[in-house]
XYZ file of C-alpha atoms in Angstrom:
470
model
C 43.379 -20.025 -14.642
C 40.588 -17.658 -13.640
C 41.309 -15.466 -10.671
C 38.814 -14.597 -7.953
C 38.784 -10.987 -9.145
C 37.862 -12.032 -12.694
C 35.110 -14.326 -11.434
C 33.590 -11.700 -9.156
C 33.698 -9.169 -11.992
C 31.971 -11.606 -14.312
C 29.005 -12.405 -12.056
C 26.655 -9.690 -10.799
C 24.104 -10.158 -8.085
C 20.682 -8.562 -7.922
C 19.333 -8.068 -4.415
C 15.753 -7.836 -3.222
C 15.095 -4.090 -3.305
C 12.941 -1.999 -0.984
C 10.026 -1.482 -3.349
C 8.610 1.347 -1.280
C 7.107 2.335 2.098
C 10.050 0.908 4.064
C 8.970 -2.702 3.618
C 11.399 -5.277 4.999
C 10.501 -8.426 3.059
C 8.688 -9.728 -0.002
C 7.505 -13.101 -1.282
C 8.667 -14.297 -4.700
C 5.455 -15.106 -6.543
C 6.806 -16.042 -9.953
C 10.058 -16.211 -11.860
C 9.893 -15.092 -15.486
C 13.415 -16.349 -16.277
C 15.425 -19.526 -15.696
C 19.163 -20.257 -15.566
C 20.610 -19.922 -19.030
C 18.111 -17.285 -20.195
C 19.487 -14.043 -21.613
C 18.301 -10.882 -19.833
C 18.604 -7.223 -20.770
C 18.705 -4.036 -18.731
C 15.171 -3.214 -17.593
C 13.716 -6.669 -18.273
C 11.255 -7.956 -15.681
C 12.699 -11.094 -14.120
C 10.203 -11.851 -11.336
C 7.043 -10.807 -9.558
C 7.083 -10.323 -5.790
C 4.350 -9.627 -3.285
C 4.895 -7.244 -0.404
C 2.499 -6.466 2.426
C 0.938 -3.848 0.172
C 0.957 -4.992 -3.435
C 2.352 -7.276 -6.119
C 5.333 -5.709 -7.909
C 7.344 -6.764 -10.953
C 11.112 -6.392 -10.577
C 13.272 -5.389 -13.571
C 16.971 -6.208 -13.565
C 19.402 -3.296 -14.060
C 22.006 -4.971 -16.277
C 22.491 -7.341 -19.243
C 23.739 -10.914 -19.145
C 22.791 -14.578 -18.849
C 21.003 -15.916 -15.769
C 23.436 -18.045 -13.769
C 21.405 -18.861 -10.642
C 18.005 -18.235 -9.092
C 18.771 -18.041 -5.366
C 15.205 -18.638 -4.078
C 12.246 -20.718 -5.220
C 8.805 -19.358 -5.897
C 6.775 -18.923 -2.704
C 9.825 -18.024 -0.618
C 9.742 -14.896 1.563
C 12.985 -12.975 1.191
C 14.326 -10.099 3.281
C 15.189 -6.837 1.587
C 18.877 -6.834 0.663
C 19.240 -10.585 0.082
C 20.588 -11.734 -3.286
C 17.787 -13.256 -5.362
C 19.475 -13.798 -8.728
C 23.035 -14.045 -10.076
C 23.783 -13.031 -13.676
C 26.781 -13.817 -15.881
C 27.535 -10.416 -17.426
C 30.379 -11.769 -19.577
C 29.058 -14.979 -21.181
C 31.462 -16.768 -23.477
C 34.469 -16.135 -21.237
C 34.838 -19.756 -20.234
C 33.000 -22.215 -18.015
C 30.606 -20.218 -15.822
C 30.422 -22.872 -13.090
C 34.181 -23.084 -12.829
C 34.519 -19.314 -12.572
C 31.687 -19.049 -10.079
C 33.578 -21.398 -7.705
C 37.298 -21.229 -8.629
C 39.872 -23.561 -7.100
C 42.067 -22.056 -4.388
C 45.087 -20.359 -5.910
C 48.634 -20.685 -4.615
C 49.308 -18.441 -1.693
C 50.742 -15.164 -2.738
C 51.708 -12.167 -0.666
C 48.778 -9.778 -0.632
C 49.204 -6.008 -0.705
C 48.097 -4.132 2.340
C 44.348 -3.638 2.213
C 43.202 -0.050 1.991
C 40.197 1.056 3.986
C 36.911 0.730 2.094
C 34.747 3.703 1.446
C 31.387 3.573 3.243
C 28.864 2.098 0.873
C 25.580 3.355 2.298
C 22.617 1.676 0.619
C 23.330 0.080 -2.730
C 21.202 1.620 -5.510
C 19.039 -0.778 -7.458
C 16.495 -0.187 -10.169
C 13.594 -0.131 -7.742
C 14.349 1.553 -4.429
C 17.484 0.783 -2.396
C 18.958 -2.230 -0.725
C 19.538 -2.499 2.991
C 22.204 -0.398 4.666
C 25.633 -1.942 5.200
C 26.642 -2.865 8.727
C 27.764 0.089 10.788
C 30.513 -2.055 12.389
C 32.841 -1.744 9.364
C 35.930 0.383 9.774
C 35.435 4.027 8.834
C 37.210 4.967 5.623
C 39.453 7.963 5.164
C 37.594 11.115 4.266
C 39.402 11.277 0.939
C 37.930 7.905 -0.057
C 34.330 8.922 0.595
C 33.912 11.270 -2.338
C 34.866 8.836 -5.149
C 32.568 6.174 -3.673
C 29.698 8.642 -3.353
C 30.289 9.851 -6.902
C 30.287 6.286 -8.220
C 27.063 5.518 -6.363
C 25.465 8.659 -7.776
C 26.501 7.740 -11.348
C 25.193 4.183 -10.954
C 21.929 5.497 -9.521
C 21.492 7.825 -12.518
C 22.248 4.980 -14.931
C 19.525 2.944 -13.242
C 17.039 5.767 -13.706
C 16.710 6.558 -10.000
C 18.815 9.712 -9.750
C 21.819 10.149 -7.494
C 21.998 7.786 -4.537
C 21.779 9.443 -1.154
C 23.656 7.670 1.629
C 21.447 6.860 4.581
C 22.375 6.087 8.138
C 20.890 3.056 9.818
C 18.486 3.895 12.661
C 19.851 2.997 16.114
C 17.724 0.388 17.876
C 18.251 -2.785 19.862
C 17.285 -6.159 18.286
C 14.042 -6.566 20.320
C 12.961 -3.089 19.230
C 13.748 -3.897 15.597
C 11.684 -7.070 15.853
C 8.791 -5.122 17.395
C 8.962 -2.591 14.562
C 8.972 -5.377 11.976
C 5.973 -7.100 13.616
C 4.039 -3.820 13.632
C 5.064 -2.947 10.098
C 6.925 0.204 11.169
C 9.887 1.548 9.186
C 12.488 2.546 11.787
C 13.745 5.282 9.492
C 10.445 7.126 10.072
C 10.517 6.814 13.885
C 11.584 9.798 15.984
C 14.065 8.509 18.617
C 13.789 9.662 22.210
C 16.379 7.361 23.821
C 19.818 8.423 24.946
C 22.204 8.949 22.054
C 19.420 8.848 19.451
C 18.425 5.241 20.186
C 14.863 4.225 19.243
C 12.928 2.747 22.170
C 9.901 0.444 22.307
C 7.804 3.457 23.295
C 8.943 5.263 20.151
C 7.825 2.336 17.993
C 4.435 2.149 19.714
C 3.998 5.884 19.226
C 4.816 5.533 15.540
C 2.200 2.763 15.247
C -0.471 5.243 16.326
C -2.479 6.819 13.490
C -0.463 9.699 12.161
C -0.756 11.930 9.092
C 2.313 10.486 7.423
C 1.413 6.867 8.007
C 0.532 4.939 4.914
C -2.899 3.351 4.942
C -3.385 -0.350 4.757
C -6.475 -2.350 3.870
C -9.780 -1.722 5.632
C -11.571 -4.649 7.264
C -14.720 -4.888 5.192
C -14.503 -6.171 1.597
C -15.977 -3.917 -1.034
C -16.137 -2.551 -4.529
C -14.382 -5.217 -6.576
C -15.843 -8.704 -6.157
C -13.171 -11.207 -7.130
C -12.858 -14.984 -7.374
C -11.665 -16.890 -4.367
C -7.950 -17.042 -3.627
C -6.398 -20.049 -5.311
C -2.673 -19.372 -5.480
C -1.607 -19.178 -1.876
C -4.107 -21.407 -0.068
C -2.762 -24.920 0.446
C -4.951 -27.718 -0.842
C -6.965 -29.497 1.806
C -5.807 -33.016 2.596
C -8.662 -35.521 2.119
C -10.042 -36.479 5.510
C -8.234 -33.685 7.340
C -10.243 -31.750 9.896
C -8.130 -28.607 9.647
C -6.061 -26.709 7.103
C -3.350 -24.240 8.196
C -2.630 -21.266 5.968
C 0.524 -19.198 6.554
C -0.199 -15.576 7.470
C 1.914 -13.390 5.209
C 1.783 -10.658 2.584
C -1.415 -8.659 2.333
C -3.265 -10.801 4.896
C -0.529 -10.195 7.485
C -0.667 -6.463 6.834
C -4.468 -6.447 7.173
C -4.287 -8.259 10.524
C -1.656 -5.927 11.954
C -3.428 -2.796 10.733
C -6.864 -3.809 11.996
C -5.599 -4.801 15.436
C -3.663 -1.569 15.684
C -6.633 0.521 14.565
C -9.269 -1.255 16.668
C -7.223 -0.913 19.855
C -5.932 2.605 19.204
C -8.769 4.701 17.764
C -12.062 4.670 19.725
C -14.572 3.789 17.020
C -18.127 5.100 16.798
C -20.468 3.851 14.054
C -23.715 5.528 13.092
C -26.348 4.290 10.654
C -29.000 5.832 8.407
C -31.442 4.272 5.962
C -32.199 6.413 2.930
C -34.406 6.420 -0.161
C -32.030 6.545 -3.149
C -34.632 6.227 -5.916
C -33.764 9.647 -7.368
C -30.053 8.797 -7.271
C -30.689 5.618 -9.244
C -32.634 7.637 -11.832
C -29.714 10.065 -12.073
C -27.317 7.156 -12.632
C -29.500 5.897 -15.490
C -29.564 9.375 -17.074
C -25.802 9.864 -16.740
C -25.147 6.581 -18.543
C -26.717 8.153 -21.649
C -24.960 11.504 -21.213
C -22.373 12.184 -23.922
C -20.110 13.908 -21.381
C -19.847 10.600 -19.484
C -19.071 8.522 -22.570
C -16.209 6.089 -22.056
C -16.412 6.020 -18.245
C -18.304 3.747 -15.920
C -21.301 5.284 -14.185
C -22.703 3.499 -11.122
C -24.186 4.372 -7.721
C -20.702 4.347 -6.119
C -19.753 7.343 -8.271
C -22.629 9.448 -6.896
C -21.997 8.226 -3.362
C -18.322 9.238 -3.653
C -19.311 12.671 -4.923
C -21.862 13.006 -2.116
C -19.216 12.195 0.518
C -16.853 14.770 -1.002
C -19.552 17.441 -0.816
C -20.337 16.460 2.779
C -16.644 16.799 3.672
C -16.563 20.232 2.014
C -19.495 21.284 4.200
C -17.888 19.732 7.307
C -14.100 19.986 6.736
C -13.222 19.168 10.344
C -13.919 15.495 9.685
C -11.058 15.290 7.183
C -8.316 15.087 9.794
C -5.880 12.781 11.574
C -4.734 12.256 15.139
C -1.005 12.782 15.727
C -0.294 10.913 18.953
C 3.416 11.767 19.055
C 2.869 15.522 18.891
C -0.569 15.492 20.548
C -2.106 17.373 17.629
C -5.124 17.106 15.371
C -3.949 17.521 11.769
C -6.552 19.073 9.476
C -6.233 17.932 5.859
C -7.054 20.484 3.184
C -7.175 17.776 0.524
C -9.154 14.555 0.226
C -7.402 11.361 -0.848
C -10.505 9.208 -1.194
C -9.854 5.527 -0.477
C -11.925 2.794 -2.100
C -11.752 -0.614 -0.411
C -11.240 -3.302 -3.049
C -11.336 -7.067 -2.681
C -8.710 -8.781 -4.838
C -7.487 -12.392 -5.195
C -4.537 -11.545 -2.907
C -6.657 -9.849 -0.236
C -8.226 -6.518 0.591
C -6.451 -3.332 -0.440
C -7.395 0.345 -0.220
C -5.980 2.447 -3.048
C -7.038 6.082 -3.021
C -7.860 8.826 -5.501
C -5.455 11.713 -4.887
C -7.022 15.193 -4.477
C -10.480 13.807 -5.209
C -12.065 17.092 -4.043
C -10.798 18.847 -7.198
C -12.193 16.365 -9.709
C -15.276 16.870 -11.840
C -17.829 14.061 -12.059
C -16.356 12.671 -15.329
C -12.824 12.873 -13.887
C -13.942 11.149 -10.700
C -15.617 8.411 -12.759
C -12.440 7.870 -14.796
C -10.311 7.735 -11.663
C -12.650 5.195 -10.043
C -12.594 3.029 -13.167
C -8.799 3.051 -13.347
C -8.457 2.325 -9.633
C -10.798 -0.671 -9.797
C -9.197 -2.099 -12.961
C -5.687 -1.779 -11.530
C -6.734 -3.428 -8.267
C -8.454 -6.279 -10.095
C -5.283 -6.962 -12.096
C -3.171 -6.954 -8.930
C -1.037 -4.040 -10.152
C -1.831 -1.449 -7.475
C 1.397 0.256 -6.381
C 2.282 1.061 -2.766
C 2.173 4.778 -3.646
C -1.466 4.416 -4.760
C -2.356 3.147 -1.261
C -0.444 5.796 0.675
C -1.809 8.966 2.167
C -5.540 8.220 2.273
C -7.759 10.484 4.393
C -11.293 8.990 4.177
C -12.470 5.638 2.761
C -15.604 4.141 1.203
C -16.273 0.402 1.443
C -19.111 -0.908 -0.704
C -20.358 -4.080 0.982
C -23.601 -3.800 -0.980
C -22.077 -5.555 -3.992
C -22.226 -8.758 -1.942
C -25.903 -8.279 -1.038
C -25.063 -7.154 2.513
C -27.281 -4.502 4.128
C -24.551 -2.754 6.098
C -21.561 -3.245 8.399
C -19.426 -1.613 11.087
C -16.185 -0.906 9.218
C -12.863 -0.408 11.018
C -10.851 2.695 10.229
C -7.712 2.647 8.151
C -4.852 3.641 10.480
C -4.229 7.350 10.087
C -7.709 8.084 8.715
C -10.641 9.723 10.458
C -13.688 8.090 8.880
C -14.912 5.224 6.703
C -18.325 5.009 5.011
C -19.914 1.616 4.404
C -22.574 1.388 1.692
C -25.130 -1.408 1.850
C -27.116 -3.132 -0.886
C -29.710 -1.047 -2.728
C -33.010 -2.913 -2.569
C -36.605 -2.310 -3.546
C -38.519 -1.869 -0.277
C -41.884 -0.461 0.886
C -41.341 3.195 1.816
C -43.613 6.051 2.810
C -43.336 8.540 -0.046
C -45.567 11.618 -0.210
C -47.915 10.141 2.366
C -48.304 6.770 0.646
C -46.511 3.463 0.958
C -44.710 2.804 -2.315
C -41.924 0.536 -3.494
C -38.709 2.609 -3.430
C -35.038 1.849 -3.824
C -33.484 1.997 -0.357
C -30.035 1.513 1.132
C -28.368 1.738 4.536
C -25.228 3.792 5.159
C -22.852 3.278 8.100
C -20.203 5.821 9.068
C -17.412 4.836 11.471
C -15.229 7.647 12.811
C -12.440 8.298 15.292
C -14.101 9.655 18.417
C -10.841 11.258 19.593
C -11.173 13.991 17.004
C -14.739 13.673 15.754
C -17.660 14.280 18.123
C -21.035 12.699 17.612
C -22.486 15.938 16.299
C -19.899 16.275 13.531
C -20.120 12.626 12.524
C -23.905 12.828 12.452
C -23.841 15.949 10.260
C -21.579 14.290 7.712
C -23.686 11.121 7.552
C -26.909 13.147 7.334
C -25.467 15.284 4.514
C -24.495 12.182 2.488
C -27.984 10.748 2.977
C -29.659 14.033 2.042
C -27.670 14.243 -1.207
C -28.516 10.656 -2.175
C -32.187 11.350 -1.460
C -32.122 14.606 -3.456
C -29.134 14.485 -5.877
C -29.792 18.099 -6.973
C -28.016 19.045 -3.730
C -24.791 18.093 -5.528
C -25.314 21.403 -7.314
C -26.878 23.569 -4.616
C -24.412 22.463 -1.903
C -21.253 22.198 -4.020
């Protein structure tokens, strides 16, 4: 007869991990395994979609799949068991051991207090914290448990596990934080006894330097086919189709509402002759130093914005509502809005100000390719400072883009078209585009915003300024 201890030792459960940025749930997009399949440590078993990206989950142990706990398309909270694995196949009937018959009553030894578990280490991130209502263990029991957790974390390739305490907050406050996409672990509590209040959550939702960016409102850069996976098929004759709001679309909605009603937006426009820029693009395509990278107008526009920021560094900042401070950034993480089949995302190029033109071109190419394949990581979308959204790829002249939360400015680039233009006193056909710069009026005055937009336009009109102004 199989005992409960033997059965529990035989079957291991893999929980939905926190794949980054304090996310609380993820949707199972696809299972790569089925019950009965053999899995090995590190093998990808499923793909999940969070509010920020699609992520593949590897399992941290060997065995045979016993049960898939959720179907594809199900949204699962972090910490819930998603798959059970038989780690000792061949030890008898798995179904019988998974649900053993009740054994005869036997006197049980006195239970010893359990050591506090903290968050259980998994291969990707950590599971949810255990309930704080469990009885506190003796101090002597804490060290072995912590040591075991550290060893398991190292075996999983994540380093020693660090116990974390669960933030103190009432259920309504937790729900508010979840609705706003706020990780309570990042919120500074002001309530009595360290309790997080509703005001604390609202303050954390304000743009702040540490807040991870989420997609901008205007599609750009990577034109993609229409979404086909998550949109329910229309019923013949139906007058309406309802689509659940979740994943990336839910994050976009929350971020745009928060940004539009938090940061006072100002948008300025300028129309500029970019004929010389287009000639430069054509010349760079034949340059041996640019071999192997994609050269397009967006590359020159990105470089022009970086030079404009260098000349006007005050625009590269963020508003810290909690501390009532303006945080000047001495680095530029340049966001590029990208339309993908799952929605709009804004990955960014880290420390873009330090990159040469070939390096910037390579970074742009990698960013676009990764976004198109749906493999952009949450880390790639965190920490942006300024964003470019290229609506021109859709034939649109311009737009009034909404800021990414935590960022100070976003530049929209319209379509480049051949238009009549006064050049050297004569009307000639020239290649012209319209730029739109939205900025946070709390920290950027009209003069500063105008200077930045004018500098970008001047560089695109005379690209040699990339050298003289750099």
